[in-house]
Coordinates of C-alpha atoms in Angstrom, one line a residue:
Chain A
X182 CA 0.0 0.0 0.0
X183 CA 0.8 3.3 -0.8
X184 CA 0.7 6.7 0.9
X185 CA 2.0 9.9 -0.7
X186 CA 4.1 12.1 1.8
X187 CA 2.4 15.0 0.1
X188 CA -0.9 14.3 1.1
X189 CA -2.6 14.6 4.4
X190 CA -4.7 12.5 5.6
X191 CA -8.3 11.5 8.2
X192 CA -8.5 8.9 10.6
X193 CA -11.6 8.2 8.3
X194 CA -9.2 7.2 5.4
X195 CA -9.9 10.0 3.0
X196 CA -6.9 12.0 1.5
X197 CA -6.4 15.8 1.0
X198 CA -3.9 17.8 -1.4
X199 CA -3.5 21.5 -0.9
X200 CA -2.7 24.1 -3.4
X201 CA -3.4 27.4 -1.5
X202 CA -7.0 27.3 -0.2
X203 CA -8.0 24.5 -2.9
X204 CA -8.2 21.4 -1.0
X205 CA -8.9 18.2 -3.6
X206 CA -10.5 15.0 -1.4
X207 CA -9.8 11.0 -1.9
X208 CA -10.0 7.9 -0.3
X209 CA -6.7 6.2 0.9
X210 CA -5.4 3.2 -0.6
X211 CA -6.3 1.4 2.2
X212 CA -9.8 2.2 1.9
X213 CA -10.1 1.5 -1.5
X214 CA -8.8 -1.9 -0.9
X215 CA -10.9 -2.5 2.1
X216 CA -14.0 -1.6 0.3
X217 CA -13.1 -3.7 -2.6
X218 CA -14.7 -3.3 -6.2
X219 CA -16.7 0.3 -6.1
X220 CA -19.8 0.5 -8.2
X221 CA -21.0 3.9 -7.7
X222 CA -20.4 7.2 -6.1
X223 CA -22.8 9.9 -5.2
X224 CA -21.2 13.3 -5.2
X225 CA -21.5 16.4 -3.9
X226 CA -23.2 18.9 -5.8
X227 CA -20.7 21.9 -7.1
X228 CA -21.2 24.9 -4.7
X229 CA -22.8 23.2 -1.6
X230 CA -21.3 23.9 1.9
X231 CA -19.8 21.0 3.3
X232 CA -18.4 20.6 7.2
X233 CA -15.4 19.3 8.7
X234 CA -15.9 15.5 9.9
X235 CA -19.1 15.2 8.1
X236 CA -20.3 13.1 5.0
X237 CA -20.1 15.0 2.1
X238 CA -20.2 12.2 -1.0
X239 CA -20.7 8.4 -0.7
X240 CA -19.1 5.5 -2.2
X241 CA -20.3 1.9 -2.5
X242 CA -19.4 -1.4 -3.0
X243 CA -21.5 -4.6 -4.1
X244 CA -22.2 -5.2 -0.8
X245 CA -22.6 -1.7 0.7
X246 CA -22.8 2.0 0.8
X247 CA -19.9 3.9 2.8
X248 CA -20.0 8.1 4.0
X249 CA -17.2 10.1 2.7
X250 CA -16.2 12.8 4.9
X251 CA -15.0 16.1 4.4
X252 CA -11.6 16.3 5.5
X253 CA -12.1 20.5 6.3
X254 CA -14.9 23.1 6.2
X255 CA -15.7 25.0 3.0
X256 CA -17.3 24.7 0.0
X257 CA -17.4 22.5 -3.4
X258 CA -15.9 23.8 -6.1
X259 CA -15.8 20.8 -8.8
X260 CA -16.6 17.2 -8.3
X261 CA -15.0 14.2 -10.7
X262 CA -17.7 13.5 -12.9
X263 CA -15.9 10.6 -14.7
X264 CA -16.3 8.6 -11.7
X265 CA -20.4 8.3 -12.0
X266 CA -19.6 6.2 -15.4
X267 CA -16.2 4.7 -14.4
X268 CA -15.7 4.1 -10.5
X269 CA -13.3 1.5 -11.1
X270 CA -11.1 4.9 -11.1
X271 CA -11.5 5.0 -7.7
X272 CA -9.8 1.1 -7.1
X273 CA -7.5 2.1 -9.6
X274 CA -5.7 5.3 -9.1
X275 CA -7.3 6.3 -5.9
X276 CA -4.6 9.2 -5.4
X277 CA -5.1 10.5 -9.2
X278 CA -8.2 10.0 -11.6
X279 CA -10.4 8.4 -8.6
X280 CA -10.5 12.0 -6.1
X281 CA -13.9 12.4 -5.5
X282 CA -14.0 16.6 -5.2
X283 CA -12.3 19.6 -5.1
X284 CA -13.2 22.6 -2.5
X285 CA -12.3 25.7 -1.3
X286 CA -11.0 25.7 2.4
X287 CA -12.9 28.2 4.6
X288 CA -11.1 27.8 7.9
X289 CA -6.7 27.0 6.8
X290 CA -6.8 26.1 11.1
X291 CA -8.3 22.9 10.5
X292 CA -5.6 21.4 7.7
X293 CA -3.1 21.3 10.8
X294 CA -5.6 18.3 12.5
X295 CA -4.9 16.5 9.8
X296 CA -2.6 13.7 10.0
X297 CA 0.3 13.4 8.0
X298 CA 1.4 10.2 5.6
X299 CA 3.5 8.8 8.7
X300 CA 0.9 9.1 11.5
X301 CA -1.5 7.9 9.0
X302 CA 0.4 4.9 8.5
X303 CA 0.8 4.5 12.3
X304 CA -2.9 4.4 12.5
X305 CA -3.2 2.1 10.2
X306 CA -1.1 -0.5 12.1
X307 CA -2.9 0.1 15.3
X308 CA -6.3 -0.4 13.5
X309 CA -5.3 -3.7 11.6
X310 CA -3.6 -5.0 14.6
X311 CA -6.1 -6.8 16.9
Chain B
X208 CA -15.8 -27.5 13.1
X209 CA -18.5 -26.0 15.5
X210 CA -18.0 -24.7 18.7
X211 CA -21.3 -23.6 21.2
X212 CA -23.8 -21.9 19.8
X213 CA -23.6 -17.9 20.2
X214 CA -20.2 -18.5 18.7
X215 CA -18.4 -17.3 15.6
X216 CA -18.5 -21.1 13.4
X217 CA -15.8 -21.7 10.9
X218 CA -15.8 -23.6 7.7
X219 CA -14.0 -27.2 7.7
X220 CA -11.9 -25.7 5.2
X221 CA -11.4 -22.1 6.9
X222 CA -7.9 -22.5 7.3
X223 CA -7.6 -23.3 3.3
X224 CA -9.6 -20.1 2.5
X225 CA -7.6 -17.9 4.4
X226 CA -4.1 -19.6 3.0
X227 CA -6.1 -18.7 -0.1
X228 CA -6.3 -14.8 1.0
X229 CA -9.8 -15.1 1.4
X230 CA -11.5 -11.5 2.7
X231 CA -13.7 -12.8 5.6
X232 CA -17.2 -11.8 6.5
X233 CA -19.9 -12.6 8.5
X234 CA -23.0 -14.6 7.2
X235 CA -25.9 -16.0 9.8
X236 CA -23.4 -16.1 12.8
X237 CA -20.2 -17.7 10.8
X238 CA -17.3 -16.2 9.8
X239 CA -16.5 -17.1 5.8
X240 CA -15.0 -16.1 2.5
X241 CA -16.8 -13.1 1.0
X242 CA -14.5 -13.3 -1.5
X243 CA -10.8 -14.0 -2.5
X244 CA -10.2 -11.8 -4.9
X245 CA -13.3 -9.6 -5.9
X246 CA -16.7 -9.8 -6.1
X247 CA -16.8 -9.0 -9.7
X248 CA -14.3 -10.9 -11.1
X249 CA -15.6 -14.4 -9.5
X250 CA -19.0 -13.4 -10.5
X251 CA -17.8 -12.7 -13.9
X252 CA -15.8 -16.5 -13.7
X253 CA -18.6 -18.0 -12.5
X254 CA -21.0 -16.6 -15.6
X255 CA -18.3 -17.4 -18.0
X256 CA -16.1 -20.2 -17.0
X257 CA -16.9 -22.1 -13.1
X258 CA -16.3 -21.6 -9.5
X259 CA -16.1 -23.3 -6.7
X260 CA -18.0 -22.5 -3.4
X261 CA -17.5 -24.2 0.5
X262 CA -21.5 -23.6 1.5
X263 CA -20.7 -26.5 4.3
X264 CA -22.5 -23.9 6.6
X265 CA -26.0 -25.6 5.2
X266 CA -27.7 -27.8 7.3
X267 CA -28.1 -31.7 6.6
X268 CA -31.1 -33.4 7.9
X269 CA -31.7 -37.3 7.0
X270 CA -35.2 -39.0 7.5
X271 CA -35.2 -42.6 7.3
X272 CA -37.6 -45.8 8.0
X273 CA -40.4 -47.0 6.7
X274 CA -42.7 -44.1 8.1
X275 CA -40.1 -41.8 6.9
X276 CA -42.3 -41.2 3.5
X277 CA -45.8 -40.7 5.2
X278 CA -44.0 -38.3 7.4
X279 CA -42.9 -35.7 5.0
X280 CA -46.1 -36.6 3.1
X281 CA -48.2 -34.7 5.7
X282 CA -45.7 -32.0 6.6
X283 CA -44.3 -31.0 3.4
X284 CA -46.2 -29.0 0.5
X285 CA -45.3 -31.2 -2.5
X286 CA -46.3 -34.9 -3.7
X287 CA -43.5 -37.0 -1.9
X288 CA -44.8 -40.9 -2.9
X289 CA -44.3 -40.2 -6.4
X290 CA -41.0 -39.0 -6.2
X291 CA -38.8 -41.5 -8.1
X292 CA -35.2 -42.0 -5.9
X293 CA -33.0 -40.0 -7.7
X294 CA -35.0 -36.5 -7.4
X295 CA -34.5 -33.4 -5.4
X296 CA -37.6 -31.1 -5.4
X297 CA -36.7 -27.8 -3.8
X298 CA -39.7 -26.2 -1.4
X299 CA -40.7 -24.5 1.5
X300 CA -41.1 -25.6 4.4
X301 CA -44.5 -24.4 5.8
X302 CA -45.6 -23.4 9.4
X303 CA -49.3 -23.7 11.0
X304 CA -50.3 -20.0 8.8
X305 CA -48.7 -21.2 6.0
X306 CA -46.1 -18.9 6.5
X307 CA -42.4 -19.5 5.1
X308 CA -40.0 -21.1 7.8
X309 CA -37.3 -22.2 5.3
X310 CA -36.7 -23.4 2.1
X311 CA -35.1 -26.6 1.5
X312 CA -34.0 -29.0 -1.2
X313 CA -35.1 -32.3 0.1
X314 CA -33.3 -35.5 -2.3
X315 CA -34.8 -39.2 -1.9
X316 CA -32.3 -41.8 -2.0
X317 CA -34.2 -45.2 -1.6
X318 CA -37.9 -46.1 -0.6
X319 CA -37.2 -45.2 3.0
X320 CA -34.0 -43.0 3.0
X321 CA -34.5 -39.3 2.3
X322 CA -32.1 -35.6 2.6
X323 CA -33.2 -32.6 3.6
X324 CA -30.8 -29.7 3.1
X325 CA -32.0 -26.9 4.8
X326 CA -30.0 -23.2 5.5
X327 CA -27.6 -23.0 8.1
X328 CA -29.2 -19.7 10.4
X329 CA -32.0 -22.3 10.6
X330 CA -30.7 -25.7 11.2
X331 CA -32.0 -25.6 14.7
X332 CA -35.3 -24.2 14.3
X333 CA -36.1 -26.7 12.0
X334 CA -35.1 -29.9 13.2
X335 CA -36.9 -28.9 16.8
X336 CA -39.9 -27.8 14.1
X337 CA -39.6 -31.0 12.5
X338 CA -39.2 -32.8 15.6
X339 CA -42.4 -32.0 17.0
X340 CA -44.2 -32.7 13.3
X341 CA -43.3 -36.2 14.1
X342 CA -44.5 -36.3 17.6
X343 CA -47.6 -35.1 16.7
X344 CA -48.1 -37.2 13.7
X345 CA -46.6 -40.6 15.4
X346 CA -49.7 -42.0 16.4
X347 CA -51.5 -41.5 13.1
X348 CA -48.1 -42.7 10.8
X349 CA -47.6 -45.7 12.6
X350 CA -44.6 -47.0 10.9
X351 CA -41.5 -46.2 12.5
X352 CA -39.5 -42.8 11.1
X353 CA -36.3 -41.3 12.3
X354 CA -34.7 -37.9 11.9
X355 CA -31.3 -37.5 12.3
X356 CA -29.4 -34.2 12.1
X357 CA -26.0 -34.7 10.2
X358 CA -25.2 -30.7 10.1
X359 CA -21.6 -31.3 11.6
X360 CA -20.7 -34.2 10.2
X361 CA -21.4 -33.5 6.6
X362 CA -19.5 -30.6 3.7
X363 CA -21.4 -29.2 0.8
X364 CA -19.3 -28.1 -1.8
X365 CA -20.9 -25.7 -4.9
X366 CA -19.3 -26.6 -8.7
X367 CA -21.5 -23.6 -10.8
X368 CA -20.5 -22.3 -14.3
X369 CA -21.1 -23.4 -18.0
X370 CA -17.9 -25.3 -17.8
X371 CA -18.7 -27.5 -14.5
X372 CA -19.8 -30.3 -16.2
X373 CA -17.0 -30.6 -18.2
X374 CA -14.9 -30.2 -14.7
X375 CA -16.7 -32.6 -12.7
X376 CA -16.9 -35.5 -15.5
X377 CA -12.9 -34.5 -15.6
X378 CA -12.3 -34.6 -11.9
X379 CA -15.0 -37.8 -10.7
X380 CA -14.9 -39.6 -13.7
X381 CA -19.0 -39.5 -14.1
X382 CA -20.9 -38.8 -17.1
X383 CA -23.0 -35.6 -16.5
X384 CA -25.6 -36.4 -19.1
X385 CA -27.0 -38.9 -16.9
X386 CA -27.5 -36.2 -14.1
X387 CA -30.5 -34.0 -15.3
X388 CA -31.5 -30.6 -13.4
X389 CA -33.1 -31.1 -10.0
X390 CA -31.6 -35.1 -9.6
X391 CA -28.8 -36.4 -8.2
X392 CA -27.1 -39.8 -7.7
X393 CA -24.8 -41.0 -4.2
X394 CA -21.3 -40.7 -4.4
X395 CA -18.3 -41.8 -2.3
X396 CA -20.3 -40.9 1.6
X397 CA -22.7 -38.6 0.3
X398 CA -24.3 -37.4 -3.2
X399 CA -23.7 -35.4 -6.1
X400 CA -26.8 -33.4 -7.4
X401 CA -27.3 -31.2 -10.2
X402 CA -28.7 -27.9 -8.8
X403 CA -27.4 -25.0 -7.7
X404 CA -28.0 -20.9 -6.6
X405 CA -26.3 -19.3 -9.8
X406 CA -28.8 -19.0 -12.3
X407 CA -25.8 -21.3 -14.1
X408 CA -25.7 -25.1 -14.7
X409 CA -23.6 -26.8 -12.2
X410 CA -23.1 -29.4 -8.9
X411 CA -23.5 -29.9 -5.7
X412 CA -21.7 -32.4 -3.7
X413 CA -22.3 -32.8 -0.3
X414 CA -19.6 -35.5 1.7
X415 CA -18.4 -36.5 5.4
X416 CA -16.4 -33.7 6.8
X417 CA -13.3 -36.3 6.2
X418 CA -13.6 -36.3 2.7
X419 CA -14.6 -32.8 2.1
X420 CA -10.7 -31.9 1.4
X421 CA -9.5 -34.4 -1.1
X422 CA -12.6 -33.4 -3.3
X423 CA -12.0 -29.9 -3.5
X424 CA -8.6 -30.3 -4.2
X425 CA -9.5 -32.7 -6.6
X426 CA -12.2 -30.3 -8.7
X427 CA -8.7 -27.9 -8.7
X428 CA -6.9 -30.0 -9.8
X429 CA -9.6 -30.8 -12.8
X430 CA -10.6 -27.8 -13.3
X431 CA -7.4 -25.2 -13.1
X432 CA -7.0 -25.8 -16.8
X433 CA -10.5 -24.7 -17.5
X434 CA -10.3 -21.6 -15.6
X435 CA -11.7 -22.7 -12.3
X436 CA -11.3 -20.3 -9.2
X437 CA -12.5 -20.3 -5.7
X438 CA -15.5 -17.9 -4.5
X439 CA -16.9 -16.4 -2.0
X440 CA -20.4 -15.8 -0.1
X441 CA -20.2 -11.6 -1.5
X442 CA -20.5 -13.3 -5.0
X443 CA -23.0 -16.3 -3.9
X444 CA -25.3 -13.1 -3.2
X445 CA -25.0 -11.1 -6.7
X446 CA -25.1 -14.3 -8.5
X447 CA -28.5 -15.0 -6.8
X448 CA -29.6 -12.1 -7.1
X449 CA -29.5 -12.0 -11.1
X450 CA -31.0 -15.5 -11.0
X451 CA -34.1 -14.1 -8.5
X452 CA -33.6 -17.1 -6.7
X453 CA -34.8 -16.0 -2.8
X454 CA -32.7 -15.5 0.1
X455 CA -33.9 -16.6 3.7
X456 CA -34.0 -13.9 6.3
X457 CA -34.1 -11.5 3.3
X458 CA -37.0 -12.1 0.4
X459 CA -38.8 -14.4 2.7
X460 CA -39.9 -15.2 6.4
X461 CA -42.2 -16.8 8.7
X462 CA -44.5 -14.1 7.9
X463 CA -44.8 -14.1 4.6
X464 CA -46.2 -16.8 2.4
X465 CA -45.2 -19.1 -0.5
X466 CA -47.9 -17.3 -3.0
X467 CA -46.7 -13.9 -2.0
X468 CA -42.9 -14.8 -2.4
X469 CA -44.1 -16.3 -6.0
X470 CA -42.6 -19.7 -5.1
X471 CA -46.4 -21.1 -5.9
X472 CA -44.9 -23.5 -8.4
X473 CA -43.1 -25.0 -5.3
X474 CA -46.4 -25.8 -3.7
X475 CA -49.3 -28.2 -4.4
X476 CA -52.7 -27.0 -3.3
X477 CA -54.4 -29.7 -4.6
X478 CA -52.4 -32.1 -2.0
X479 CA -54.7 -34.0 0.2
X480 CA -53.0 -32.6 3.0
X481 CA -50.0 -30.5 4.6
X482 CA -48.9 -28.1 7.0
X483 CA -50.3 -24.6 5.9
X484 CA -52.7 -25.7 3.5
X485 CA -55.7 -24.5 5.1
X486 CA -53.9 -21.1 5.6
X487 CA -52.9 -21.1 2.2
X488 CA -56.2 -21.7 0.7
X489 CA -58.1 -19.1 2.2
X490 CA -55.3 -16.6 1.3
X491 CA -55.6 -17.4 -2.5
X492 CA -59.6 -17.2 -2.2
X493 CA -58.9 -14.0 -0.2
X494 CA -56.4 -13.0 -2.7
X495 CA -52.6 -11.9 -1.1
X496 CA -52.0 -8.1 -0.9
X497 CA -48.3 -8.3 -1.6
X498 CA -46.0 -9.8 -3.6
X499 CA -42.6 -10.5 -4.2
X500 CA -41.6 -8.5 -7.3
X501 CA -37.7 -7.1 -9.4
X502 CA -37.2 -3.6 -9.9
X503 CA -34.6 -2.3 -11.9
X504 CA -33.1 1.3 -11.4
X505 CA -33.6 4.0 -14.2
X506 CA -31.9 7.0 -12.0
X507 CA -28.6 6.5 -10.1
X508 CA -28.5 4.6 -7.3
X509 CA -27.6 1.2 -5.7
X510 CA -31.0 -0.3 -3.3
X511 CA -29.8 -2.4 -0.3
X512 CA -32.4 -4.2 2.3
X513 CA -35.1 -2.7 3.9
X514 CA -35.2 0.9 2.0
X515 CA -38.7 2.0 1.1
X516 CA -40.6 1.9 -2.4
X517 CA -43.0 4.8 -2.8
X518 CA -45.7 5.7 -5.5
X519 CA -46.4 9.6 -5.6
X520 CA -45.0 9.9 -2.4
X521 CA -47.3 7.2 -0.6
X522 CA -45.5 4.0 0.6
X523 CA -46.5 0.7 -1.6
X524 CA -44.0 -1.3 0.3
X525 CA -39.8 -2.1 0.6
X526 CA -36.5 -3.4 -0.3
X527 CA -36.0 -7.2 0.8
X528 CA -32.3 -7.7 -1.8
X529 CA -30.6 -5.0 -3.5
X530 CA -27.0 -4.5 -5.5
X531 CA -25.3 -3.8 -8.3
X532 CA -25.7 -6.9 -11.1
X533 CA -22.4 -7.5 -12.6
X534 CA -23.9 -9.2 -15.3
X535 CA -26.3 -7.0 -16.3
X536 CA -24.6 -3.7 -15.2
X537 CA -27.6 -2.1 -13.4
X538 CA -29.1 -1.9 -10.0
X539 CA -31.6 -4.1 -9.1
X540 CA -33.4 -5.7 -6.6
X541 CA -36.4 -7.9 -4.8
X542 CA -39.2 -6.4 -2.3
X543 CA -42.7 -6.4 -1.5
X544 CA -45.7 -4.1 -2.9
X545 CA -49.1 -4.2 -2.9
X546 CA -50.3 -6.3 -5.5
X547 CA -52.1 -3.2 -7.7
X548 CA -48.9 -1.7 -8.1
X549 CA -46.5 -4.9 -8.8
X550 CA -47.0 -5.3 -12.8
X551 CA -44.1 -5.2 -15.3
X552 CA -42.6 -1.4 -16.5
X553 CA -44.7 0.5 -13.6
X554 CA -42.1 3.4 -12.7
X555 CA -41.8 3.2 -8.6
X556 CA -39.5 5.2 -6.3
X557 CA -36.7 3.4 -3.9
X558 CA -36.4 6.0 -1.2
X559 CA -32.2 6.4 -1.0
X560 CA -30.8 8.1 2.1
X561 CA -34.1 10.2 1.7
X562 CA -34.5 11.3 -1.5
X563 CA -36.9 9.1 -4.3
X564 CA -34.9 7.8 -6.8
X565 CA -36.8 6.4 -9.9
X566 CA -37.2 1.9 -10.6
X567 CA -39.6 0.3 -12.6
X568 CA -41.1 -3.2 -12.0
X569 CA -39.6 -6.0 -14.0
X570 CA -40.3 -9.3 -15.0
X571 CA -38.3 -11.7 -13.4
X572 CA -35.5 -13.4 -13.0
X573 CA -33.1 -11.0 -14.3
X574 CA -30.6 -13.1 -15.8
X575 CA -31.2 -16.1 -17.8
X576 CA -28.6 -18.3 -19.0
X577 CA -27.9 -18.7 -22.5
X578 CA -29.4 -22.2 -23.9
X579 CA -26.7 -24.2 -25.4

């Protein structure tokens, strides 16, 4: 699995990239591979407000539907469209053609409690280790 | 392979499906292989080449003696005397209000010897059900019966896909021609049958926990030329659900009723007697109120269990099975409406995470396999 140093990350496995205020949104590898084969996505709609910590699109598998949450406060700027006829993307290259949105960050505070690639991987091995 | 109930239960092969990278999952209170590599790709195997599935979890119930026959006579809902050895008729298995308390396949293998295979969340509900059937009916049967509950002691192995014929004649050295749909003939401790929960031809062959091993290895061995790959309960569901072949717990209960599930071919009315049949006969003079029906959906979305279906905003009923068919590439699923509103191409909404999103009725199953 893969994690991009780049990136920051939520303890609820989505991704974030900053440039400036525009903050583009993912799931991790991780997730991707724990929810197996995606057959749809229901995206935000362009311009809505969406919170810190709270669903703003949903994925799902054959089996079942999973919340995506917002990684910071703001609002939707563009959402990928070629995932609603291809969401394979999202198994694929979850870090490139499978993000999910792109928004503008209202409150810059909030990127700092996100976790960065390493304490993301920590996580990750606390979580899978029973 | 069981410990107490209230327990997580293993396969007999669990350890073989985890060496096997199996992603586990649980199903009815046991832990198994949802899949081993993906969901779509064993579906996709299944449809187009075979797969191989450990459904062990199902229960196996034997009835034997020579009362044995005038037993399931008056407790089950088709003709049993005229069954030739050989046959499996699948069925429900009825309680007092002719509601559904399982469905089973039940096999004959001599004049007085007789399987039931029954699912494995109700393997104890129905041999105490069946249990007190006999106690009640003991006096008037007379000849002696006995019901034995094998569950633990037996494997079921599914063989489904257009090329499991060719794999099992490969692998056991029988001639599949013989075997039509719905019979089956014994083999090594147990049976081999042709029927299956794929919508797809194929086998399955149920053996002492002992043997259960050597004959999947075997049907790998036979069939790794041919494309053969293991798979899990995830794709057992979608496969099933293209096929519209019922799911217990899910498209069909205690409370609901063989003619509103549309299982009435499974049933024989004109029986002289079963458990139900009154029940049942004055709900088809009454007429039923619901019914089973498929839906397919024309705006995005994916239905799962127990969602609402609406008609102009008033509710007509719910969700029982939903997913995404990978063989058909669209969303469908099973539920329950009122009668008036379950004919083929009327538009219907599936209420998703509270907003209507359009389905129409559908004949079905959805899938039907090519004829050869």
């Amino acid at each position: 699995m893969h994690f991009p140093k780049e990136l920051r990350y939520t303890k609820t496995h989505e991704w974030a990239k900053r440039n400036g205020n525009r903050i583009t949104v993912g799931i991790s590898d991780y997730a991707q591979k724990e929810i197996s084969d995606v057959v749809f996505v229901e995206l935000p709609k362009v311009g809505n407000a969406v919170q810190q910590a709270k669903p703003a699109a949903v994925v799902e598998s054959v089996k079942a539907a999973f919340d995506i949450y917002a990684p910071v406060s703001g609002k939707v700027l563009a959402v990928d469209t070629a995932l609603e006829s291809n969401p394979a993307l999202v198994n694929q290259d979850p870090y490139g053609q499978g993000w999910f949105f792109e928004m503008e960050m209202s409150n810059p505070a909030e990127w700092d409690s996100l976790l960065t690639a390493e304490d993301y991987e920590k996580l990750l091995k606390q979580e899978t280790k029973h | 392979m069981n410990t107490a109930s209230g327990q997580i239960r293993h396969l007999p092969l669990h350890e073989k499906h985890v060496q096997k990278g199996a992603k586990l999952g649980n199903f009815g209170g046991w832990e198994v292989p949802l899949y081993y590599t993906s969901i779509l790709e064993e579906h996709e195997a299944v449809r187009r080449r075979a797969g191989l599935f450990d459904i062990s979890h199902m229960g196996e119930f034997f009835i034997s003696g020579s009362g044995a026959e005038g037993f399931l006579e008056r407790v089950l809902p088709r003709t049993i005397s005229t069954m030739p050895e050989g046959k499996a008729l699948y069925m429900p298995l009825l309680n007092d209000r002719g509601g559904i308390l399982d469905d089973i396949i039940l096999y004959r293998f001599s004049p007085a010897r007789f399987l039931m295979i029954v699912n494995a969340a109700n393997i104890e509900k129905d041999f105490r059900w069946l249990k007190s059937c006999g106690d009640q009916l003991a006096d008037s049967i007379k000849s002696p019966f006995k019901l034995e509950n094998q569950s633990d002691e037996r494997g079921l192995l599914a063989l489904q896909g257009p090329l499991s014929a060719a794999i099992v004649e490969k692998a056991f050295g029988i001639k599949s021609s013989g075997l039509g749909y719905y019979h089956f003939q014994p083999w090594q401790s147990g049976m081999i049958a042709r029927t299956g929960y794929t919508g797809e031809d194929g086998f399955e062959v149920m053996v002492d926990l002992k043997e259960l091993r050597e004959v999947w290895e075997r049907l790998f061995k036979a069939g790794a030329d041919l494309g053969l790959v293991s798979v899990g309960f995830g794709t057992r569901d979608t496969l099933r659900l293209e096929a519209a072949m019922l799911l217990y717990g899910h498209d069909m209960d205690e409370d609901i009723s063989p003619l509103e599930a549309g299982i009435r071919w499974a049933i024989e009315l004109d029986k002289p007697s079963f458990i139900g049949k009154e029940s049942l006969l004055a709900q088809q003079k009454e007429g039923i109120k619901r019914k089973l029906i498929g839906f397919e959906m024309i705006d995005r979305g994916i239905p799962r269990q127990d969602f609402l279906i609406e008609k102009n905003g008033a509710l007509i009923g719910h969700v029982t099975s939903g997913s995404f068919a990978p063989t058909l590439q669209k969303n469908i699923g099973l539920g329950y409406i009122a009668v008036e509103e379950a004919n083929p191409g009327n538009e219907i909404d599936i209420i998703i995470r509270g907003k209507p999103v359009k389905a129409k009725v559908v004949k079905i199953p959805f899938y039907k396999r090519p004829k050869n």
